[in-house]
XYZ file of C-alpha atoms in Angstrom:
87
model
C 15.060 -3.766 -13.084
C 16.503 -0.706 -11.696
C 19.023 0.934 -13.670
C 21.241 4.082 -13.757
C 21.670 6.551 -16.587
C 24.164 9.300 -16.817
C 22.549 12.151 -19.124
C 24.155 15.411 -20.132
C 22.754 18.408 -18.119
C 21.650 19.840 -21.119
C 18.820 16.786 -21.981
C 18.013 16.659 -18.276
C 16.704 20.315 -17.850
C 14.908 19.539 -21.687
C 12.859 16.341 -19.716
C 12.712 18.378 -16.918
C 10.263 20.901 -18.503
C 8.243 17.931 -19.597
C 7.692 16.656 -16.133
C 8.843 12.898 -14.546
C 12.451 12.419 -15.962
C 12.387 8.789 -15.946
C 8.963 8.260 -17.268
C 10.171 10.123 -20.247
C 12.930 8.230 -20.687
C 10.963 4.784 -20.522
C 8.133 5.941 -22.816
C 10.998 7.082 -25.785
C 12.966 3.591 -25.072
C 9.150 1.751 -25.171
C 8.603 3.691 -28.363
C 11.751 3.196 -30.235
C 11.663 -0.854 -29.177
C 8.203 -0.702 -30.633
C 9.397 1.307 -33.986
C 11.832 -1.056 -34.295
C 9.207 -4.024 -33.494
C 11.197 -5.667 -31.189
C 8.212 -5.532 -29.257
C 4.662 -5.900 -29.688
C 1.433 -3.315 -28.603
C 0.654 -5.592 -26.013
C 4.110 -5.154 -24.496
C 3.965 -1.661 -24.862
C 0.610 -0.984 -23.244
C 1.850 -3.306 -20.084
C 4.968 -1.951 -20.361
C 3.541 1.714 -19.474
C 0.658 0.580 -17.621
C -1.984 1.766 -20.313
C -5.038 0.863 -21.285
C -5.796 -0.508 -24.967
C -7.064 3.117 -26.016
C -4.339 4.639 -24.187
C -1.510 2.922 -25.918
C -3.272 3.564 -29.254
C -3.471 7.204 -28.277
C 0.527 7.079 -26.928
C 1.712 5.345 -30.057
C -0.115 7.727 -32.783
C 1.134 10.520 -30.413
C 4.644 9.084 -30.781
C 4.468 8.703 -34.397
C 4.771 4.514 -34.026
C 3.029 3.067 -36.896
C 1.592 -0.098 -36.538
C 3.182 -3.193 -37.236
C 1.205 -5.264 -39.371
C 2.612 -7.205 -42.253
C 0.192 -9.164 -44.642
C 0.967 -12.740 -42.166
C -0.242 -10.618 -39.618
C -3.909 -9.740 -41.591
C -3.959 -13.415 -42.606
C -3.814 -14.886 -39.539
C -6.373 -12.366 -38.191
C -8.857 -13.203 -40.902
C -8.068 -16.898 -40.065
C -9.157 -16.596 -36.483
C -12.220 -14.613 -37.289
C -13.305 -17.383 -39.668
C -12.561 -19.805 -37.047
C -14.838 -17.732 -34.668
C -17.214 -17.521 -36.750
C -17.782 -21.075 -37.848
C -18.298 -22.054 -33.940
C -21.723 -21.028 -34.023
């Protein structure tokens, strides 16, 4: 969805320097939302258009640790077990 933004001149010429004003712009937003995990890797990475490796290399760059409570481990280890009692 298309939106418009009105920026002071000042942080315009900043992004400027930096190259593609508006893909700035998305990739802080993307990063913030991601900070503040109201949205997940996956999201991020199709989000951006990134590959898995990509968005691991874009969120370390962008400081964005990962989000990954102890449910999140257990549930992991769950599924692996699952996997691994198919066989």
């Amino acid at each position: 969805m298309p939106i418009t933004l009105e920026l002071p001149e000042l942080l315009v010429r900043a992004l400027q320097e930096q190259g593609e004003v508006s893909r700035q712009v998305l990739e802080s937003i993307t990063a913030e939302l991601y900070r503040e995990g109201r949205i997940t890797r996956g999201q991020v990475r199709k989000t951006l258009g990134l590959t898995w490796h990509q968005t691991e290399a874009f969120l370390a760059k962008k400081n964005c640790v990962r989000n990954y409570s102890a449910e999140n481990l257990e549930e992991d280890w769950q599924n692996n077990q699952q996997l691994a009692n198919k066989d």
